[in-house]
mmCIF file of C-alpha atoms in Angstrom:
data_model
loop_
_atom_site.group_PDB
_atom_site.id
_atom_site.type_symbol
_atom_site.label_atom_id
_atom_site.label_comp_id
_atom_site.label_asym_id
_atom_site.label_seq_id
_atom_site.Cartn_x
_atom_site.Cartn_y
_atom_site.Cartn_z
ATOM 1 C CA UNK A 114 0.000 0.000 0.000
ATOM 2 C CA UNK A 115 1.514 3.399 -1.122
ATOM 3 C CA UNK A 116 1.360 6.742 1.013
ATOM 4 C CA UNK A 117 -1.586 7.574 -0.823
ATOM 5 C CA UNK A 118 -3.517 4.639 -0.236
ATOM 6 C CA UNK A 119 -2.956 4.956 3.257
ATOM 7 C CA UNK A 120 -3.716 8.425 3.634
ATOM 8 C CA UNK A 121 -7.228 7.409 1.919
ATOM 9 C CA UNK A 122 -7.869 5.033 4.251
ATOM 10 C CA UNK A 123 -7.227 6.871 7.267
ATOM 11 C CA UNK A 124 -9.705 9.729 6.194
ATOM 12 C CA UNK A 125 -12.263 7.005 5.105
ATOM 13 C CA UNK A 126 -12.204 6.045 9.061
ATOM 14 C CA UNK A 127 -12.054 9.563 10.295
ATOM 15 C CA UNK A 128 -14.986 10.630 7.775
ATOM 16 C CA UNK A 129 -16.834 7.348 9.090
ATOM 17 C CA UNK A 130 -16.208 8.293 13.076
ATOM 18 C CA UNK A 131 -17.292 11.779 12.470
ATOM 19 C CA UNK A 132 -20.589 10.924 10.164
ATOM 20 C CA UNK A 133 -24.070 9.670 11.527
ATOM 21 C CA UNK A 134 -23.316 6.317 10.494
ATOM 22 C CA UNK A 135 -20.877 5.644 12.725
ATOM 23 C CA UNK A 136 -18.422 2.673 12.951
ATOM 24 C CA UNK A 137 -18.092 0.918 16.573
ATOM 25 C CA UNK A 138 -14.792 2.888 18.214
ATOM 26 C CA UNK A 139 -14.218 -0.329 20.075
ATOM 27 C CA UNK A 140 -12.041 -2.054 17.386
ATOM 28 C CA UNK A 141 -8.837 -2.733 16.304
ATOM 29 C CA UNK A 142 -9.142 -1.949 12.423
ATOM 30 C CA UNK A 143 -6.346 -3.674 10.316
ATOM 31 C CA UNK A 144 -5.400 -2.048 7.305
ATOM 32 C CA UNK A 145 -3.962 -3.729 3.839
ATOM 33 C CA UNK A 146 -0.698 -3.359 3.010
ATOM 34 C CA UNK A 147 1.209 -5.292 -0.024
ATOM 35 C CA UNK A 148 3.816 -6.086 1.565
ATOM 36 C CA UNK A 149 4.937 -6.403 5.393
ATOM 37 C CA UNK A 150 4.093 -3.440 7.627
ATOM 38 C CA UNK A 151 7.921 -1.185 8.146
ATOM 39 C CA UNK A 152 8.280 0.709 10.733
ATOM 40 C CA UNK A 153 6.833 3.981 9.090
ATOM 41 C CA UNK A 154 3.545 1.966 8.693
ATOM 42 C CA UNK A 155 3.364 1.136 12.500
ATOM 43 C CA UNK A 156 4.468 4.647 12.981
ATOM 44 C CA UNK A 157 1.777 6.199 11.182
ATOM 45 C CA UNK A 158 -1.119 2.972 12.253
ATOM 46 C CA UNK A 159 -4.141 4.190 13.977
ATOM 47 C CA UNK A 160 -3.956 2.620 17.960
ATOM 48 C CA UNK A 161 -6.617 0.733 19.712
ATOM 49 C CA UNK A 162 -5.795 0.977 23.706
ATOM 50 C CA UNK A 163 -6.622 -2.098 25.555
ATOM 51 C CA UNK A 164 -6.926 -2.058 29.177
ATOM 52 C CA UNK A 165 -6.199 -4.855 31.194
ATOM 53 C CA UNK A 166 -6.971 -5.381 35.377
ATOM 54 C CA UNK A 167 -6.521 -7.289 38.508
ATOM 55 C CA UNK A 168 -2.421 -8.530 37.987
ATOM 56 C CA UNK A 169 0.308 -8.058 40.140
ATOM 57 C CA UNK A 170 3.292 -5.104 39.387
ATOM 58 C CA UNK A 171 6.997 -5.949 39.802
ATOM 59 C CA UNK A 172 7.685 -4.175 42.271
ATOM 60 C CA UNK A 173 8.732 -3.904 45.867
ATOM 61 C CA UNK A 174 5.646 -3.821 48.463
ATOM 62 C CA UNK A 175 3.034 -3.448 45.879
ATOM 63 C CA UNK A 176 0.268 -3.036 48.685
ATOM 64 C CA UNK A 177 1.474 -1.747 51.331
ATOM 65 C CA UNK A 178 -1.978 -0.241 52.443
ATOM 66 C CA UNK A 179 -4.011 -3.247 52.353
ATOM 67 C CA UNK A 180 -4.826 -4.664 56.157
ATOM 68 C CA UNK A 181 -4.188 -8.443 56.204
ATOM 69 C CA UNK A 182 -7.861 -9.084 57.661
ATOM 70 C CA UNK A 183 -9.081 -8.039 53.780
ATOM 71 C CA UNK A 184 -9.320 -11.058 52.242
ATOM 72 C CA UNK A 185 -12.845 -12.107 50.439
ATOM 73 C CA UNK A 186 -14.531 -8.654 51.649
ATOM 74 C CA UNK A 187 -14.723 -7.462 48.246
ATOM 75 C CA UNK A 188 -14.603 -8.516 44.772
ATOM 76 C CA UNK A 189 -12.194 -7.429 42.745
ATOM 77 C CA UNK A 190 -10.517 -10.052 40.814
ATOM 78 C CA UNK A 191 -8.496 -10.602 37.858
ATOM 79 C CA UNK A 192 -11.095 -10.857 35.186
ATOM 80 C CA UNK A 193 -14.018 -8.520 37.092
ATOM 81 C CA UNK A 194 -11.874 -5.208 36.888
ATOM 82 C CA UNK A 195 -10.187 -4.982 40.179
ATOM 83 C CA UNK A 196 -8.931 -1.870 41.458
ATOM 84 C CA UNK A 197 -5.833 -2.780 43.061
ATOM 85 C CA UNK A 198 -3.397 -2.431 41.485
ATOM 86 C CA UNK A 199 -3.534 0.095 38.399
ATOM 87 C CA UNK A 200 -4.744 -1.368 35.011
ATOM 88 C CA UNK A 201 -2.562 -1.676 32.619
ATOM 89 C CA UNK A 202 -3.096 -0.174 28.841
ATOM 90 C CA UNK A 203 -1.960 -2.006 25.819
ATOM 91 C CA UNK A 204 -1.626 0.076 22.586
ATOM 92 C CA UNK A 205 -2.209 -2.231 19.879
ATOM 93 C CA UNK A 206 -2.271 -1.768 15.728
ATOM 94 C CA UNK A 207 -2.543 -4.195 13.135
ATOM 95 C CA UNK A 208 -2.154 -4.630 9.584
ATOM 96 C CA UNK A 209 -2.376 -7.743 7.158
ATOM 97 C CA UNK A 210 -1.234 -8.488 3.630
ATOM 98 C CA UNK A 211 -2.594 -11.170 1.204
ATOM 99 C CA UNK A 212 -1.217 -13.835 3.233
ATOM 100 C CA UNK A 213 -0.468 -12.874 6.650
ATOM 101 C CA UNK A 214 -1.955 -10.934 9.545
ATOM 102 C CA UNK A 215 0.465 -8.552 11.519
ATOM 103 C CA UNK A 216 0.028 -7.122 15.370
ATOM 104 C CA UNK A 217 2.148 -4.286 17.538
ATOM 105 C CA UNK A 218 1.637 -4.606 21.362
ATOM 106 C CA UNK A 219 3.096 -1.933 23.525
ATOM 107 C CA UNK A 220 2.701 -1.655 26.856
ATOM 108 C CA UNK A 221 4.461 0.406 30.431
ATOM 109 C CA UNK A 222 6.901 -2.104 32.312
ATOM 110 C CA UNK A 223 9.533 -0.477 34.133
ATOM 111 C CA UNK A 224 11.201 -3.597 35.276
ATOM 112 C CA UNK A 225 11.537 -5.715 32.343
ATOM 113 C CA UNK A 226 11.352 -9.497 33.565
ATOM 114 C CA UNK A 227 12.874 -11.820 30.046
ATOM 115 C CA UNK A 228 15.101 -14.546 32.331
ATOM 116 C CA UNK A 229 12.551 -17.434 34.157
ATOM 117 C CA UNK A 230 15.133 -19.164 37.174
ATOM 118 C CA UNK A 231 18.365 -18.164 35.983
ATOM 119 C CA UNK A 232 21.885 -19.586 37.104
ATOM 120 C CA UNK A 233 24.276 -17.942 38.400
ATOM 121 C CA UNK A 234 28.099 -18.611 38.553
ATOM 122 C CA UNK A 235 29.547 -16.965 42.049
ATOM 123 C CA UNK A 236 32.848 -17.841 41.027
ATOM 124 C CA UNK A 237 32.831 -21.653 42.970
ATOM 125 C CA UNK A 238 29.450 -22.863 42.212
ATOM 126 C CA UNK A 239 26.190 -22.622 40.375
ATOM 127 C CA UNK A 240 23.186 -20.945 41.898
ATOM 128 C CA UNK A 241 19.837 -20.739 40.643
ATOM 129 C CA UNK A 242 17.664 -17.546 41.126
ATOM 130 C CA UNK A 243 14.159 -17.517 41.817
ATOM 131 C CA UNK A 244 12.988 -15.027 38.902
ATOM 132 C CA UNK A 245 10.178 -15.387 37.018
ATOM 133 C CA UNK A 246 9.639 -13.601 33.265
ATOM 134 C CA UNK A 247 6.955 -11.041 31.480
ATOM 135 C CA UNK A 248 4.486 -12.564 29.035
ATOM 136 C CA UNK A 249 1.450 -11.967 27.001
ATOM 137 C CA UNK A 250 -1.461 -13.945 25.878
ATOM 138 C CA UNK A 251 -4.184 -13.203 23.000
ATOM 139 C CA UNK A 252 -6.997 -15.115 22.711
ATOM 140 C CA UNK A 253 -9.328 -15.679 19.848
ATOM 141 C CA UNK A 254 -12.718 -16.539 19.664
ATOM 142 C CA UNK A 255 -15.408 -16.855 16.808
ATOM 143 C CA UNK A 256 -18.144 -14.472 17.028
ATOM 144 C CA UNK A 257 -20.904 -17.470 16.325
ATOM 145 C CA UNK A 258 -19.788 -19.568 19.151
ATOM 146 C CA UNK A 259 -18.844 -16.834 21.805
ATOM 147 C CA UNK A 260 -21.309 -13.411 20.486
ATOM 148 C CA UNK A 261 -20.338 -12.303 23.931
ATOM 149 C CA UNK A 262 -16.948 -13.361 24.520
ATOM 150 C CA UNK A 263 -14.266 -11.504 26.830
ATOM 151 C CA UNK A 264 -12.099 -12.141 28.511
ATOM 152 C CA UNK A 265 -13.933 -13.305 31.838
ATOM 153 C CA UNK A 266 -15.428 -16.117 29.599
ATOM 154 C CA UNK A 267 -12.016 -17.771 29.344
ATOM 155 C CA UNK A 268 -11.131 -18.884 33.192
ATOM 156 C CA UNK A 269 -12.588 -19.095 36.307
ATOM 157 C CA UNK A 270 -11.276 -17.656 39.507
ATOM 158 C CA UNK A 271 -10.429 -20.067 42.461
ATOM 159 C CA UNK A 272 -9.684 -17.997 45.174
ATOM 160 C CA UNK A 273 -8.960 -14.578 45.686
ATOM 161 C CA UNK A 274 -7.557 -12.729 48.146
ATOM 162 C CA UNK A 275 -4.990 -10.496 49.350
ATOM 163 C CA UNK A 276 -3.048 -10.556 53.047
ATOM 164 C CA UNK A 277 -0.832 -7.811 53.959
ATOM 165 C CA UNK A 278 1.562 -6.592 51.066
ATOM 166 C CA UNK A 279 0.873 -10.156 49.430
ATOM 167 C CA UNK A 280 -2.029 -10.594 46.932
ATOM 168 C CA UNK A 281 -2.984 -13.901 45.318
ATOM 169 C CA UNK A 282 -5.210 -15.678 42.551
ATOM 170 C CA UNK A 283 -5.910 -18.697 41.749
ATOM 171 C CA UNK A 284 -6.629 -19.043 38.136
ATOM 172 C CA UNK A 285 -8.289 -22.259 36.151
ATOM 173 C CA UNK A 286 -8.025 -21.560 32.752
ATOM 174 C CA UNK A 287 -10.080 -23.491 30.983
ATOM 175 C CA UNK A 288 -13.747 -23.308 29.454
ATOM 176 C CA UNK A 289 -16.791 -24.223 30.765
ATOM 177 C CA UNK A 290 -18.279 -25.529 27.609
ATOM 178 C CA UNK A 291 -17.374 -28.669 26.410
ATOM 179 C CA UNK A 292 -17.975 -28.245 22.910
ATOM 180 C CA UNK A 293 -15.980 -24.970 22.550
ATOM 181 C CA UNK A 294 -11.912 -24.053 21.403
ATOM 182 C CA UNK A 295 -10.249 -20.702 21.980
ATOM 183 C CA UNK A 296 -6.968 -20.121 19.678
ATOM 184 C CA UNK A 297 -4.419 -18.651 22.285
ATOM 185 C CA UNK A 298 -0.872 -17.039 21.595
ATOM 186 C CA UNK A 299 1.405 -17.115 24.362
ATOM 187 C CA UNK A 300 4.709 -14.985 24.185
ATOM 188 C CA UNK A 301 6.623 -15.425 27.074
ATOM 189 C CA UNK A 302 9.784 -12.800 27.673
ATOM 190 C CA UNK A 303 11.983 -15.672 27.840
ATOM 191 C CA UNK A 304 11.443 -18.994 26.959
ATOM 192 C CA UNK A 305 9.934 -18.091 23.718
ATOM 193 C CA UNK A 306 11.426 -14.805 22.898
ATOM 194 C CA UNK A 307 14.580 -16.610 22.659
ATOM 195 C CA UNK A 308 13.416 -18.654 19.721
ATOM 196 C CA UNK A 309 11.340 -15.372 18.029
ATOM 197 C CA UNK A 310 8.058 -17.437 18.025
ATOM 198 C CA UNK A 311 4.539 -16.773 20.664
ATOM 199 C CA UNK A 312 3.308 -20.457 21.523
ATOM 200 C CA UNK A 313 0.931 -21.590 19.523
ATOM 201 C CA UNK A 314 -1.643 -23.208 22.195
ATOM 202 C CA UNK A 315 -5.429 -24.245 22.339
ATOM 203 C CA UNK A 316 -8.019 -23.560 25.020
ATOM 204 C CA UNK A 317 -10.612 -25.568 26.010
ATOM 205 C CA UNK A 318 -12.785 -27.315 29.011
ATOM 206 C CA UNK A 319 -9.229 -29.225 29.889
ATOM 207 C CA UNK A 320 -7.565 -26.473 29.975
ATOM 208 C CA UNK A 321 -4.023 -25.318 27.479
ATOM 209 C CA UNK A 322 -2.567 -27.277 25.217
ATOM 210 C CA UNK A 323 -0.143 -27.087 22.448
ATOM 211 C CA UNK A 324 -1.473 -26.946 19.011
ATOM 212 C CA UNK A 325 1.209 -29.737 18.028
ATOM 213 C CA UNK A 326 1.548 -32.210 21.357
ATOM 214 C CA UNK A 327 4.715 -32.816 23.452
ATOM 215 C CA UNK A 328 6.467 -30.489 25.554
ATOM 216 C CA UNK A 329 9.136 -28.079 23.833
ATOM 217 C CA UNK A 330 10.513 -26.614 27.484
ATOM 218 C CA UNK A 331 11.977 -28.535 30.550
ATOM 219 C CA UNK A 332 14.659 -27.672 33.230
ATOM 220 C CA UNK A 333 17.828 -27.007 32.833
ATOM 221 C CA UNK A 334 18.698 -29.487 35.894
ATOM 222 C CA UNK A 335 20.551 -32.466 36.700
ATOM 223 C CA UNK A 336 18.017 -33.239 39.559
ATOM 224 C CA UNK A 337 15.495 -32.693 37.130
ATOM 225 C CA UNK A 338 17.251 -35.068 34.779
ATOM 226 C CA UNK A 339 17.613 -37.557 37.687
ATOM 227 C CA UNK A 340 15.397 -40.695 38.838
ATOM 228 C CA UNK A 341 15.324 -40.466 42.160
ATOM 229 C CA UNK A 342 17.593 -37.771 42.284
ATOM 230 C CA UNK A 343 19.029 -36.492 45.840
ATOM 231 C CA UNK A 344 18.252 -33.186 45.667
ATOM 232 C CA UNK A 345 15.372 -31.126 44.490
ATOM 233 C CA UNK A 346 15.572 -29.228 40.785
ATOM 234 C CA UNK A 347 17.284 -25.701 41.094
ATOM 235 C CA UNK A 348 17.876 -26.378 44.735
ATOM 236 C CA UNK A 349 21.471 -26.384 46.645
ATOM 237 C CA UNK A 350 22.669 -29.514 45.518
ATOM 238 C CA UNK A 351 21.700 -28.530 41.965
ATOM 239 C CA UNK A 352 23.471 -27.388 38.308
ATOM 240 C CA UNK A 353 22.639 -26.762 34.997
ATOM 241 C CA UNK A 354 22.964 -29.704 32.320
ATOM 242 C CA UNK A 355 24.492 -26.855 30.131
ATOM 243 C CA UNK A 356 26.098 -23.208 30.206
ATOM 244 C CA UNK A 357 24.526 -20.631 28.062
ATOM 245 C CA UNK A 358 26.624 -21.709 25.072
ATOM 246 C CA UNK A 359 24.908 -25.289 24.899
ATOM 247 C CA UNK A 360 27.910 -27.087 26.981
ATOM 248 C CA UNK A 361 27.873 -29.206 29.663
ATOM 249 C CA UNK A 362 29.527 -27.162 32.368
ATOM 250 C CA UNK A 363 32.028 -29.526 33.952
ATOM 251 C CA UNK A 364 35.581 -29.065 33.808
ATOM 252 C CA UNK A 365 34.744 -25.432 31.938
ATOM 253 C CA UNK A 366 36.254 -22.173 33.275
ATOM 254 C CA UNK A 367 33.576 -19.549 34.187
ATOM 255 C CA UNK A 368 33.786 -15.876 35.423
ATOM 256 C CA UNK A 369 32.072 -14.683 38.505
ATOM 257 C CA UNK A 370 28.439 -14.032 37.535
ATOM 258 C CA UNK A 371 27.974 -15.591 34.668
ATOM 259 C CA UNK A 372 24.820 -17.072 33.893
ATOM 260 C CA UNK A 373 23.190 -19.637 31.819
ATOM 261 C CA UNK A 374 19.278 -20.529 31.357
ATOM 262 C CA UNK A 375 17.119 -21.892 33.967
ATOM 263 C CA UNK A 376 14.877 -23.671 30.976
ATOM 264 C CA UNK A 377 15.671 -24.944 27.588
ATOM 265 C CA UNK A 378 13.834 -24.757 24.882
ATOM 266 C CA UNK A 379 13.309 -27.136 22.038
ATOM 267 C CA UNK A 380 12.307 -24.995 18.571
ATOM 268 C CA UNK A 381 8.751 -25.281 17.965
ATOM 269 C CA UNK A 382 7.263 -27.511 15.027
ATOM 270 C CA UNK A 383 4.279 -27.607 12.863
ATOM 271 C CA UNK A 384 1.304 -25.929 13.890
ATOM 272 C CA UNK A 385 2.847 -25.033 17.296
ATOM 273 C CA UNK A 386 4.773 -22.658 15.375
ATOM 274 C CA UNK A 387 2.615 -20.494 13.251
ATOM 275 C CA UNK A 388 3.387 -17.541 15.225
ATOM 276 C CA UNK A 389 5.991 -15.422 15.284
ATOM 277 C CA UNK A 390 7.385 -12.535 17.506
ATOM 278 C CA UNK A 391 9.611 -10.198 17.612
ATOM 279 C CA UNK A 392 9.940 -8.342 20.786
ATOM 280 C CA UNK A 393 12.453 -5.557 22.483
ATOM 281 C CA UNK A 394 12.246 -3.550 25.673
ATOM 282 C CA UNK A 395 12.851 0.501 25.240
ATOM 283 C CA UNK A 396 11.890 2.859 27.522
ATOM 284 C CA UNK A 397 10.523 1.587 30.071
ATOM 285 C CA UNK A 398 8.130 -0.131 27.391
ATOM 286 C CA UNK A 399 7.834 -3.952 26.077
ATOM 287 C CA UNK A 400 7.367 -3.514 21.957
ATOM 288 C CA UNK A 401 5.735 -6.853 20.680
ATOM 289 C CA UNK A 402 5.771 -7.273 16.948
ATOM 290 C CA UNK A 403 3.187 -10.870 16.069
ATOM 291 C CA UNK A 404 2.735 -12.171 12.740
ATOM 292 C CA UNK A 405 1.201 -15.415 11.660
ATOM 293 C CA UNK A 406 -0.682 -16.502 8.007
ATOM 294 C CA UNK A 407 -4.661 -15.668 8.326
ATOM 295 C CA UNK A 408 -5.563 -19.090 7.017
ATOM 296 C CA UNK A 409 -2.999 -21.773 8.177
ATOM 297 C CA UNK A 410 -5.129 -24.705 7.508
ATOM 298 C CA UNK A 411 -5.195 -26.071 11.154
ATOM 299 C CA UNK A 412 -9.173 -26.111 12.026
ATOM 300 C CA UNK A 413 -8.008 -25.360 15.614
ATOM 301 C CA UNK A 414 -6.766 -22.150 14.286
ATOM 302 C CA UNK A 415 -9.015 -18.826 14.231
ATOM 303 C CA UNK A 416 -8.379 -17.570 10.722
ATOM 304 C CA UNK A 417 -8.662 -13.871 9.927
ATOM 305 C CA UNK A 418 -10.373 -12.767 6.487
ATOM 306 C CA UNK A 419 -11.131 -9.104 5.529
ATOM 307 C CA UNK A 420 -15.167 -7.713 6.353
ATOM 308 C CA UNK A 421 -16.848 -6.827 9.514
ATOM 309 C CA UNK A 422 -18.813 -9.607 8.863
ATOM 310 C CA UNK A 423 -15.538 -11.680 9.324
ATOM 311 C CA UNK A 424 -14.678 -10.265 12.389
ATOM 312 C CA UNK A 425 -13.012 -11.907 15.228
ATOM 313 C CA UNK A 426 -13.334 -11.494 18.951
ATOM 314 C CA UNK A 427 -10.481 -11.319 21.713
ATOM 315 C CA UNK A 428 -9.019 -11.257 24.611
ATOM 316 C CA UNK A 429 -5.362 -9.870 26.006
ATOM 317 C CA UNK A 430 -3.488 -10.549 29.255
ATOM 318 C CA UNK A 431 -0.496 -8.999 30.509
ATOM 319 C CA UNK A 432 1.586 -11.331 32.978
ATOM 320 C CA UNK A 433 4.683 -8.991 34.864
ATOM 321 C CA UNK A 434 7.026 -11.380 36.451
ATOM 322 C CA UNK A 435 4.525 -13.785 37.162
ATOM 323 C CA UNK A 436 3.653 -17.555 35.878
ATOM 324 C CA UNK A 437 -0.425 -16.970 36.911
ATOM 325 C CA UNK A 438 -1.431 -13.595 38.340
ATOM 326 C CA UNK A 439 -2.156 -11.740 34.782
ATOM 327 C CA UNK A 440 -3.642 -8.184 33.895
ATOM 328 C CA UNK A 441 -6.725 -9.497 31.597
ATOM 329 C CA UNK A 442 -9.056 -7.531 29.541
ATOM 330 C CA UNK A 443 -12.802 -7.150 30.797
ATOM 331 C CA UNK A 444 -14.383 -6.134 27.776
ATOM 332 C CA UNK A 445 -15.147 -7.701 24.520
ATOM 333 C CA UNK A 446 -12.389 -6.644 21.999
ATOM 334 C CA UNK A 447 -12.835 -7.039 18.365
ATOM 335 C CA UNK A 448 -10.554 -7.347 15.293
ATOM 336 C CA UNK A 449 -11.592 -6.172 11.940
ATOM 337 C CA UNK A 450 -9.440 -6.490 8.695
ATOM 338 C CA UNK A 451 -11.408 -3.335 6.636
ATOM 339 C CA UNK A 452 -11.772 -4.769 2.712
#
């Protein structure tokens, strides 16, 4: 699409916004492109913000002011807009070619969480550190099975509650419906933004799955590794099977603080790769960039084709150094590629 193109678009949806016949402002309009979105085209993309509730921020004492006796006097919760702590907003644009659909994702995050149980080398042994690593899940949902799909619709809430500076969650994310699939990307800071790829997963009344089965991450442990091992994985009597180079650590030379992963990662295959991502953190912001094809053939896939009357329904989660307490989107969010 040329300057002029786009410039003709963007006036069609301003002219549209402005008239009586007014299109719904709470989209996320993709526009056509002929080839792959640069970063002009994000530059100049129209945003749709996305505000997500009820997580946890990385930070030190996040609520201090809470009394420990407040637990289940209220309601707040993770998918029924909380408000403790601050939502979170999500800028997102998208665009899509003939073949493939493209997404930007920017969000605040001071402390940028992309390592999940580190080791560390203190100059005689191998330590592991109990961090934990950002992430971000989309998921999609046909209009005809889910008309009134957010994110709420997607899990159900254990227990909540919070206790002094400490606030938990329990999440089980899976549907209620038997006879219903969500299509869910999960990019995680670290174990697959090391690989450029968001996890290509399926929802449904079992919970997550892998679009392609088998598991693609384990522990970088020899407990782990172990049959009745000794010790437990990552604790004292623990080490890494390799060093951050691939290499079994024994015998091997290392500086004082140098580190290798807590988790490797097998590349994904098949379906379980359809997605890809392309992520940095500047500041104090996490840039996503997701691309996948809009038909990929898989029937467990959502696939994205050009007219209102194709459009597609989702929901967004923010996790900040967390495995389970996510930021989640409480309203219905909809994607439509304009023809």
């Amino acid at each position: 699409m040329n300057l002029h193109r786009v410039i003709l678009t963007l006036f069609t949806v301003f002219s549209l916004l402005s008239a009586c016949r007014e299109i719904p402002a709470d989209r996320l309009y993709a526009l056509k492109l002929d080839n792959p979105p640069s970063e002009a085209d994000w530059q100049r993309a129209l945003p749709r913000t996305v505000t997500v509730r009820g997580g946890r921020p990385h930070e030190e004492n996040p609520l201090p002011e809470i009394n420990k006796d407040t637990v289940h006097t209220s309601t707040p919760s993770c998918h029924h807009g909380g408000q403790l702590p601050d939502p979170i907003r999500v800028e997102m644009k998208a665009f899509y070619t003939e073949t493939d659909l493209f997404l930007r994702l920017v969000w605040r995050d001071p402390t940028p969480d992309a390592e999940l149980n580190p080791w560390i080398f203190d100059g005689e042994k191998w330590n592991n550190e109990p961090q934990l690593q950002d992430g971000l899940g989309l998921v999609w949902a046909d209009p005809v099975q889910f008309s009134d799909f957010t994110c709420a619709r997607a899990c159900h809430i254990d227990d909540f509650g919070v206790a002094g500076s400490g606030f938990h969650a329990g999440h089980r994310m899976k549907l209620a419906n038997p006879d219903k699939v969500l299509d869910l990307w999960h990019w995680q800071a670290d174990l697959t933004a090391r690989l450029g790829f968001a996890d290509d997963r399926r929802l449904d009344e079992e919970g997550m799955h892998g679009d392609l089965p088998g598991e693609i991450f384990r522990r970088n442990s020899r407990m782990a590794s172990l049959q009745n091992a000794a010790g437990a994985p990552f604790g004292e009597q623990d080490s890494p099977l390799v060093d951050a180079d691939g290499q079994p650590p024994d015998g091997r030379y290392y500086e004082p603080e140098t580190r290798a992963p807590g988790y490797l990662v097998s590349p994904p295959r098949g379906s379980r790769a359809d997605v890809s991502a392309h992520s940095l953190h500047e500041n104090g912001h996490w840039v996503l960039t997701l691309s996948r094809k809009r038909v990929t053939g898989d029937p467990l896939d959502r696939s994205f084709l050009p007219g209102k009357a194709n459009a597609t329904h989702f929901g967004l989660a923010v996790m900040d150094h967390t495995l389970a307490e996510h930021y989640a989107s409480t309203l219905r969010e909809t994607l439509v590629l304009l023809d």
